CSV table of C-alpha atoms in Angstrom, one decimal:
chain,number,residue,atom,x,y,z
A,1,MET,CA,3.8,5.0,24.8
A,2,SER,CA,5.0,1.5,26.0
A,3,ILE,CA,1.7,0.8,27.7
A,4,MET,CA,-0.2,1.9,24.6
A,5,ILE,CA,1.8,-0.4,22.4
A,6,LEU,CA,1.5,-3.3,24.9
A,7,ILE,CA,-2.3,-2.9,25.0
A,8,THR,CA,-2.5,-2.6,21.2
A,9,THR,CA,-0.3,-5.7,20.8
A,10,LEU,CA,-2.7,-7.6,23.0
A,11,ILE,CA,-5.7,-6.5,21.0
A,12,SER,CA,-3.8,-7.5,17.9
A,13,PHE,CA,-3.0,-10.9,19.3
A,14,LEU,CA,-6.6,-11.5,20.2
A,15,ALA,CA,-7.9,-10.3,16.9
A,16,PHE,CA,-5.2,-11.9,14.8
A,17,GLY,CA,-6.9,-15.2,14.8
A,18,SER,CA,-9.0,-14.0,11.8
A,19,HIS,CA,-5.7,-13.1,10.0
A,20,ALA,CA,-3.6,-16.1,10.9
A,21,ALA,CA,-2.4,-18.2,8.0
A,22,ASP,CA,-3.6,-21.7,9.0
A,23,HIS,CA,-3.8,-22.3,5.2
A,24,SER,CA,-0.2,-21.8,4.3
A,25,LEU,CA,0.7,-20.2,1.0
A,26,SER,CA,3.3,-21.7,-1.3
A,27,LEU,CA,5.9,-20.5,-3.9
A,28,GLU,CA,5.0,-23.5,-6.0
A,29,TYR,CA,1.2,-23.3,-5.9
A,30,TYR,CA,0.8,-22.7,-9.6
A,31,SER,CA,3.9,-24.7,-10.8
A,32,SER,CA,1.7,-27.4,-12.4
A,33,SER,CA,-1.8,-25.8,-12.7
A,34,CYS,CA,-0.6,-22.5,-14.3
A,35,PRO,CA,3.2,-22.5,-14.7
A,36,THR,CA,3.2,-19.3,-16.8
A,37,ALA,CA,1.2,-17.3,-14.3
A,38,HIS,CA,4.0,-15.1,-13.1
A,39,GLN,CA,5.3,-14.5,-16.6
A,40,ILE,CA,1.9,-13.4,-17.8
A,41,VAL,CA,1.5,-10.9,-15.0
A,42,ARG,CA,5.1,-9.6,-15.5
A,43,LYS,CA,4.6,-9.1,-19.2
A,44,GLU,CA,1.4,-7.1,-18.7
A,45,MET,CA,3.0,-5.0,-16.0
A,46,GLU,CA,6.0,-4.2,-18.2
A,47,CYS,CA,3.7,-2.9,-21.0
A,48,ALA,CA,1.5,-0.9,-18.6
A,49,ILE,CA,4.3,0.7,-16.6
A,50,THR,CA,6.3,1.6,-19.7
A,51,SER,CA,3.3,3.6,-21.0
A,52,GLU,CA,2.2,4.9,-17.6
A,53,PRO,CA,4.9,4.8,-14.8
A,54,ARG,CA,2.3,5.9,-12.2
A,55,LEU,CA,0.6,2.5,-12.4
A,56,ALA,CA,3.5,1.0,-10.4
A,57,ALA,CA,2.3,2.9,-7.3
A,58,SER,CA,-1.3,2.2,-8.2
A,59,MET,CA,-0.8,-1.6,-8.2
A,60,LEU,CA,1.3,-1.5,-5.0
A,61,ARG,CA,-1.4,0.6,-3.3
A,62,LEU,CA,-4.2,-1.8,-4.4
A,63,HIS,CA,-2.4,-4.7,-2.8
A,64,PHE,CA,-1.9,-2.8,0.4
A,65,HIS,CA,-5.5,-1.6,0.6
A,66,ASP,CA,-6.7,-5.2,-0.1
A,67,CYS,CA,-4.6,-6.8,2.6
A,68,PHE,CA,-5.7,-4.3,5.3
A,69,VAL,CA,-9.4,-5.2,4.9
A,70,GLN,CA,-10.4,-8.8,5.5
A,71,GLY,CA,-6.9,-9.9,4.6
A,72,CYS,CA,-5.4,-10.3,1.1
A,73,ASP,CA,-8.5,-11.7,-0.6
A,74,GLY,CA,-9.2,-9.5,-3.6
A,75,SER,CA,-12.2,-7.8,-1.8
A,76,VAL,CA,-10.9,-4.4,-2.8
A,77,LEU,CA,-11.6,-5.2,-6.5
A,78,LEU,CA,-15.3,-5.9,-6.1
A,79,ASP,CA,-17.7,-3.5,-7.7
A,80,ASP,CA,-21.0,-2.5,-6.0
A,81,THR,CA,-24.0,-4.5,-7.0
A,82,PHE,CA,-27.6,-4.8,-5.8
A,83,THR,CA,-26.6,-7.4,-3.3
A,84,LEU,CA,-23.0,-6.4,-2.4
A,85,GLN,CA,-21.5,-3.1,-1.3
A,86,GLY,CA,-17.9,-3.0,-2.3
A,87,GLU,CA,-14.9,-1.1,-0.8
A,88,LYS,CA,-14.1,1.2,-3.7
A,89,LYS,CA,-16.4,4.0,-2.5
A,90,ALA,CA,-15.2,3.9,1.1
A,91,SER,CA,-13.8,7.3,2.2
A,92,THR,CA,-10.3,5.9,2.4
A,93,ASN,CA,-10.5,4.5,-1.1
A,94,VAL,CA,-12.7,6.6,-3.3
A,95,ASN,CA,-10.1,9.1,-4.5
A,96,SER,CA,-7.1,6.9,-3.7
A,97,ILE,CA,-7.1,3.6,-5.5
A,98,ARG,CA,-6.9,3.1,-9.3
A,99,GLY,CA,-5.6,0.6,-11.8
A,100,PHE,CA,-8.7,-1.6,-12.1
A,101,SER,CA,-8.5,-1.7,-15.9
A,102,LEU,CA,-5.0,-3.0,-15.7
A,103,VAL,CA,-6.2,-5.7,-13.3
A,104,ASP,CA,-8.9,-6.6,-15.8
A,105,ARG,CA,-6.3,-6.9,-18.6
A,106,ILE,CA,-4.1,-9.2,-16.6
A,107,LYS,CA,-7.0,-11.3,-15.4
A,108,ASN,CA,-8.2,-11.8,-19.0
A,109,LYS,CA,-4.8,-13.0,-20.0
A,110,LEU,CA,-4.6,-15.4,-17.1
A,111,GLU,CA,-8.1,-16.8,-17.8
A,112,SER,CA,-7.2,-17.3,-21.4
A,113,GLU,CA,-4.1,-19.3,-20.4
A,114,CYS,CA,-5.4,-21.0,-17.2
A,115,PRO,CA,-9.2,-20.7,-16.8
A,116,GLY,CA,-10.4,-20.6,-13.2
A,117,VAL,CA,-6.9,-21.1,-11.6
A,118,VAL,CA,-5.2,-17.9,-10.6
A,119,SER,CA,-7.1,-15.8,-8.0
A,120,CYS,CA,-7.4,-12.1,-8.2
A,121,ALA,CA,-5.8,-11.8,-4.7
A,122,ASP,CA,-2.7,-13.6,-6.0
A,123,LEU,CA,-2.8,-11.4,-9.1
A,124,LEU,CA,-2.5,-8.3,-6.9
A,125,ALA,CA,0.3,-9.8,-4.8
A,126,ILE,CA,2.4,-10.7,-7.9
A,127,ALA,CA,1.6,-7.5,-9.7
A,128,ALA,CA,2.7,-5.4,-6.7
A,129,ARG,CA,6.1,-7.1,-6.6
A,130,ASP,CA,6.6,-6.7,-10.3
A,131,ALA,CA,5.5,-3.0,-10.0
A,132,VAL,CA,8.3,-2.4,-7.5
A,133,VAL,CA,10.9,-4.2,-9.5
A,134,LEU,CA,10.1,-2.4,-12.7
A,135,VAL,CA,10.7,1.0,-11.2
A,136,GLY,CA,14.0,0.0,-9.6
A,137,GLY,CA,13.0,-1.6,-6.3
A,138,PRO,CA,13.8,-5.0,-4.8
A,139,TYR,CA,12.7,-8.4,-5.9
A,140,TRP,CA,11.1,-10.9,-3.5
A,141,HIS,CA,9.5,-14.3,-3.9
A,142,VAL,CA,5.7,-14.1,-3.7
A,143,PRO,CA,3.9,-17.0,-1.9
A,144,VAL,CA,0.6,-17.7,-3.6
A,145,GLY,CA,-2.5,-19.8,-3.1
A,146,ARG,CA,-5.0,-17.2,-1.9
A,147,LYS,CA,-8.7,-17.5,-2.6
A,148,ASP,CA,-10.9,-14.6,-3.6
A,149,SER,CA,-13.6,-13.6,-1.1
A,150,ARG,CA,-17.2,-13.5,-1.9
A,151,THR,CA,-17.7,-10.5,0.4
A,152,ALA,CA,-16.3,-7.0,0.9
A,153,SER,CA,-16.4,-4.6,3.8
A,154,ASN,CA,-16.9,-0.9,3.2
A,155,GLU,CA,-16.9,-0.4,7.0
A,156,LEU,CA,-13.6,-2.1,7.5
A,157,ALA,CA,-12.1,-0.2,4.7
A,158,THR,CA,-13.1,3.0,6.4
A,159,THR,CA,-11.7,2.0,9.8
A,160,ASN,CA,-8.7,-0.2,9.1
A,161,LEU,CA,-6.9,1.8,6.4
A,162,PRO,CA,-4.5,4.5,7.6
A,163,THR,CA,-5.1,8.0,6.4
A,164,SER,CA,-2.7,10.9,5.7
A,165,SER,CA,-4.0,13.1,8.6
A,166,GLN,CA,-3.6,10.5,11.4
A,167,GLY,CA,-0.9,10.7,14.1
A,168,LEU,CA,1.8,8.2,14.8
A,169,LEU,CA,0.2,6.3,17.6
A,170,THR,CA,-3.0,5.7,15.5
A,171,LEU,CA,-0.8,4.5,12.6
A,172,ILE,CA,1.1,2.1,14.8
A,173,THR,CA,-2.1,0.8,16.2
A,174,LYS,CA,-3.5,0.1,12.7
A,175,PHE,CA,-0.4,-1.8,11.7
A,176,LEU,CA,-0.2,-3.8,14.9
A,177,TYR,CA,-3.8,-4.8,14.5
A,178,GLN,CA,-2.7,-6.5,11.2
A,179,GLY,CA,0.2,-8.3,12.9
A,180,LEU,CA,2.7,-5.9,11.4
A,181,SER,CA,5.4,-4.4,13.6
A,182,VAL,CA,6.7,-0.8,13.9
A,183,THR,CA,9.6,-1.8,11.7
A,184,ASP,CA,7.2,-3.2,9.1
A,185,MET,CA,5.3,0.0,9.2
A,186,VAL,CA,8.2,2.3,8.6
A,187,ALA,CA,9.5,0.1,5.8
A,188,LEU,CA,6.1,-0.3,4.1
A,189,LEU,CA,5.4,3.4,4.1
A,190,GLY,CA,8.6,3.7,2.1
A,191,ALA,CA,6.4,2.7,-0.8
A,192,HIS,CA,5.6,6.5,-0.9
A,193,THR,CA,8.9,6.8,-2.7
A,194,ILE,CA,6.7,6.4,-5.8
A,195,GLY,CA,3.2,7.7,-6.5
A,196,LEU,CA,1.2,10.9,-6.1
A,197,ALA,CA,-1.0,12.4,-3.4
A,198,ARG,CA,-4.0,14.6,-3.9
A,199,CYS,CA,-4.1,18.2,-2.7
A,200,GLU,CA,-6.9,17.2,-0.2
A,201,SER,CA,-4.4,14.8,1.4
A,202,PHE,CA,-1.7,17.4,2.1
A,203,ARG,CA,-3.4,20.8,2.3
A,204,ASP,CA,-3.5,20.8,6.1
A,205,ARG,CA,0.2,19.8,6.1
A,206,ILE,CA,1.5,22.5,3.9
A,207,TYR,CA,-0.6,25.2,5.5
A,208,GLY,CA,0.0,23.8,9.0
A,209,ASP,CA,3.2,22.5,10.5
A,210,PHE,CA,5.3,22.1,7.4
A,211,LYS,CA,7.5,25.1,8.4
A,212,ALA,CA,7.8,23.8,11.9
A,213,THR,CA,9.3,20.5,10.8
A,214,THR,CA,11.8,21.9,8.2
A,215,VAL,CA,14.8,24.1,8.5
A,216,MET,CA,13.2,26.3,5.8
A,217,ASP,CA,16.3,27.0,3.8
A,218,PRO,CA,15.9,28.3,0.2
A,219,LEU,CA,15.3,24.8,-1.2
A,220,SER,CA,12.5,24.2,1.3
A,221,GLU,CA,11.0,27.6,0.7
A,222,THR,CA,10.9,26.9,-3.1
A,223,TYR,CA,9.4,23.4,-2.5
A,224,LEU,CA,6.7,24.8,-0.2
A,225,ASN,CA,5.8,27.6,-2.6
A,226,LYS,CA,5.5,25.1,-5.4
A,227,LEU,CA,3.2,22.9,-3.3
A,228,LYS,CA,1.0,25.9,-2.4
A,229,SER,CA,0.7,26.8,-6.1
A,230,VAL,CA,-0.6,23.3,-6.8
A,231,CYS,CA,-2.8,23.2,-3.7
A,232,PRO,CA,-4.6,26.4,-2.8
A,233,ALA,CA,-5.5,27.0,0.9
A,234,THR,CA,-9.2,27.3,0.2
A,235,GLU,CA,-11.2,24.2,0.8
A,236,GLY,CA,-12.9,22.9,-2.3
A,237,THR,CA,-10.4,24.4,-4.7
A,238,GLY,CA,-7.6,22.3,-6.4
A,239,GLY,CA,-8.5,19.2,-4.4
A,240,GLU,CA,-7.9,17.0,-7.4
A,241,ASN,CA,-4.5,18.4,-8.1
A,242,THR,CA,-1.6,16.1,-7.3
A,243,SER,CA,2.0,16.2,-6.2
A,244,ALA,CA,4.7,13.5,-6.0
A,245,MET,CA,5.3,12.2,-2.5
A,246,ASP,CA,9.0,11.9,-3.3
A,247,TYR,CA,9.9,15.0,-5.3
A,248,LEU,CA,13.5,14.0,-5.7
A,249,THR,CA,13.0,10.7,-7.7
A,250,PRO,CA,9.2,10.4,-8.2
A,251,ASN,CA,9.3,7.5,-10.6
A,252,LEU,CA,12.2,5.6,-9.0
A,253,PHE,CA,11.8,3.2,-6.1
A,254,ASP,CA,14.7,4.2,-3.8
A,255,ASN,CA,15.3,5.5,-0.3
A,256,SER,CA,15.1,9.2,-1.1
A,257,PHE,CA,11.6,9.3,0.6
A,258,TYR,CA,13.4,8.9,3.9
A,259,GLN,CA,15.9,11.5,3.1
A,260,ILE,CA,13.0,13.9,2.5
A,261,LEU,CA,11.7,13.1,5.9
A,262,LEU,CA,15.1,13.9,7.5
A,263,ARG,CA,14.7,17.4,5.9
A,264,GLY,CA,11.3,17.7,7.5
A,265,GLU,CA,9.7,17.9,4.0
A,266,GLY,CA,7.4,14.9,4.1
A,267,LEU,CA,4.3,15.7,2.0
A,268,LEU,CA,1.9,13.8,4.1
A,269,ASN,CA,1.5,14.4,7.8
A,270,SER,CA,1.3,10.7,8.5
A,271,ASP,CA,4.7,10.2,6.8
A,272,GLN,CA,6.5,13.1,8.5
A,273,GLU,CA,5.2,11.9,11.9
A,274,MET,CA,7.5,8.9,11.7
A,275,TYR,CA,10.5,11.3,12.0
A,276,SER,CA,9.1,14.4,13.8
A,277,SER,CA,6.6,13.1,16.3
A,278,LEU,CA,7.6,13.3,20.0
A,279,PHE,CA,6.4,9.6,20.2
A,280,GLY,CA,8.6,8.5,17.3
A,281,ILE,CA,11.7,7.3,19.2
A,282,GLN,CA,11.9,4.0,17.4
A,283,THR,CA,10.5,5.2,14.1
A,284,LYS,CA,12.9,8.1,13.9
A,285,LYS,CA,15.9,5.7,14.2
A,286,LEU,CA,14.4,3.6,11.4
A,287,VAL,CA,13.9,6.6,9.1
A,288,GLN,CA,17.5,7.6,9.7
A,289,LYS,CA,18.7,4.0,9.1
A,290,TYR,CA,16.8,3.6,5.8
A,291,ALA,CA,17.9,7.1,4.6
A,292,GLU,CA,21.5,6.1,5.1
A,293,ASP,CA,21.3,2.5,3.9
A,294,PRO,CA,19.3,1.7,0.8
A,295,VAL,CA,20.2,-2.0,1.1
A,296,ALA,CA,18.7,-2.3,4.5
A,297,PHE,CA,15.6,-0.6,3.3
A,298,PHE,CA,15.2,-2.9,0.3
A,299,GLN,CA,15.7,-6.0,2.5
A,300,GLN,CA,13.2,-4.9,5.1
A,301,PHE,CA,10.7,-3.7,2.5
A,302,SER,CA,10.8,-7.1,0.8
A,303,ASP,CA,10.4,-9.0,4.1
A,304,SER,CA,7.6,-6.8,5.2
A,305,MET,CA,5.7,-7.1,1.9
A,306,VAL,CA,5.8,-10.9,2.2
A,307,LYS,CA,4.6,-10.6,5.8
A,308,MET,CA,1.7,-8.3,4.7
A,309,GLY,CA,0.9,-10.6,1.9
A,310,ASN,CA,0.5,-13.4,4.4
A,311,ILE,CA,-2.4,-11.7,6.1
A,312,THR,CA,-5.1,-14.1,5.0
A,313,ASN,CA,-8.9,-14.2,5.1
A,314,GLN,CA,-9.7,-17.7,6.6
A,315,ASP,CA,-13.3,-17.4,5.4
A,316,SER,CA,-12.0,-17.1,1.8
A,317,PHE,CA,-10.2,-20.4,2.1
A,318,GLU,CA,-13.4,-22.1,3.3
A,319,THR,CA,-16.0,-20.3,1.2
A,320,GLY,CA,-13.9,-18.4,-1.3
A,321,GLU,CA,-13.3,-18.9,-5.0
A,322,VAL,CA,-11.2,-18.0,-8.0
A,323,ARG,CA,-13.2,-15.2,-9.6
A,324,LYS,CA,-13.5,-15.3,-13.4
A,325,ASN,CA,-13.9,-11.5,-13.3
A,326,CYS,CA,-12.2,-9.7,-10.5
A,327,ARG,CA,-15.0,-7.1,-10.3
A,328,PHE,CA,-17.8,-9.6,-9.5
A,329,ILE,CA,-18.2,-12.9,-7.5
A,330,ASN,CA,-18.9,-16.0,-9.6
A,331,THR,CA,-22.5,-16.8,-10.1
């Protein structure tokens, strides 16, 4: 395990030059060019989440999926065109990311107030923070000043993004590659305290080792039976059905996700691995810590979100732009 992480860390260090923030972000970037930017995003997020609470998790996920591919550069928002293959149809994204209409609405408001000023990448970073706050989570200051890329990478979306079926060492490797520590990983995956997962993402888990990781008391039996009613064992049936990743408080950003892992009832294999894997000595302690101490979780989540948001695409600073429409590069 230690050798594995050492090697991966070295790979991360060598590769991280493409992520390093030579162009520093700033809390004051829009203070004169668009002083109402944060308020505009917040107002639209409030309206959206009031009518559809699920959008909080959707916007948070969009930011995460953006930053893990080419850095936080808005590439995840680009539609396919004749000359550009976007990331939306990558296997890791196609049935996972949503909320693009909300992004369009926010962008239209920003363009009306401050044309050509606020990037789509910054929009996502601010909206992700507001999403968390609006469902009870912590507030953090969002550094801004990102540019939007003129490229996307379907290939990197497929390889860089973690999936629900992957084991702990693979997950750690993918986070380390982005310059994020094991502590960052455990805290950031706490975002699964809100949001839904599709049956296809947890079928193998509930018909596999779910019973092995839980004490299977009456509450666990009831929960498992409910999951099986939502997600049939047969491949190709019920794949679009969904279940909350945090069945205790599905629309509240809190630490109950970690308490569920302590019971061995994590919906996704990749989540439960943090507590139940034989390799999870460090991750298990962190899960226990955050399950017991919501303040510690909120603080680390905030710090890790800023760190993830600082994964920048150096090419976008040199050749990037502020898109007028987040779905298409400027012409």
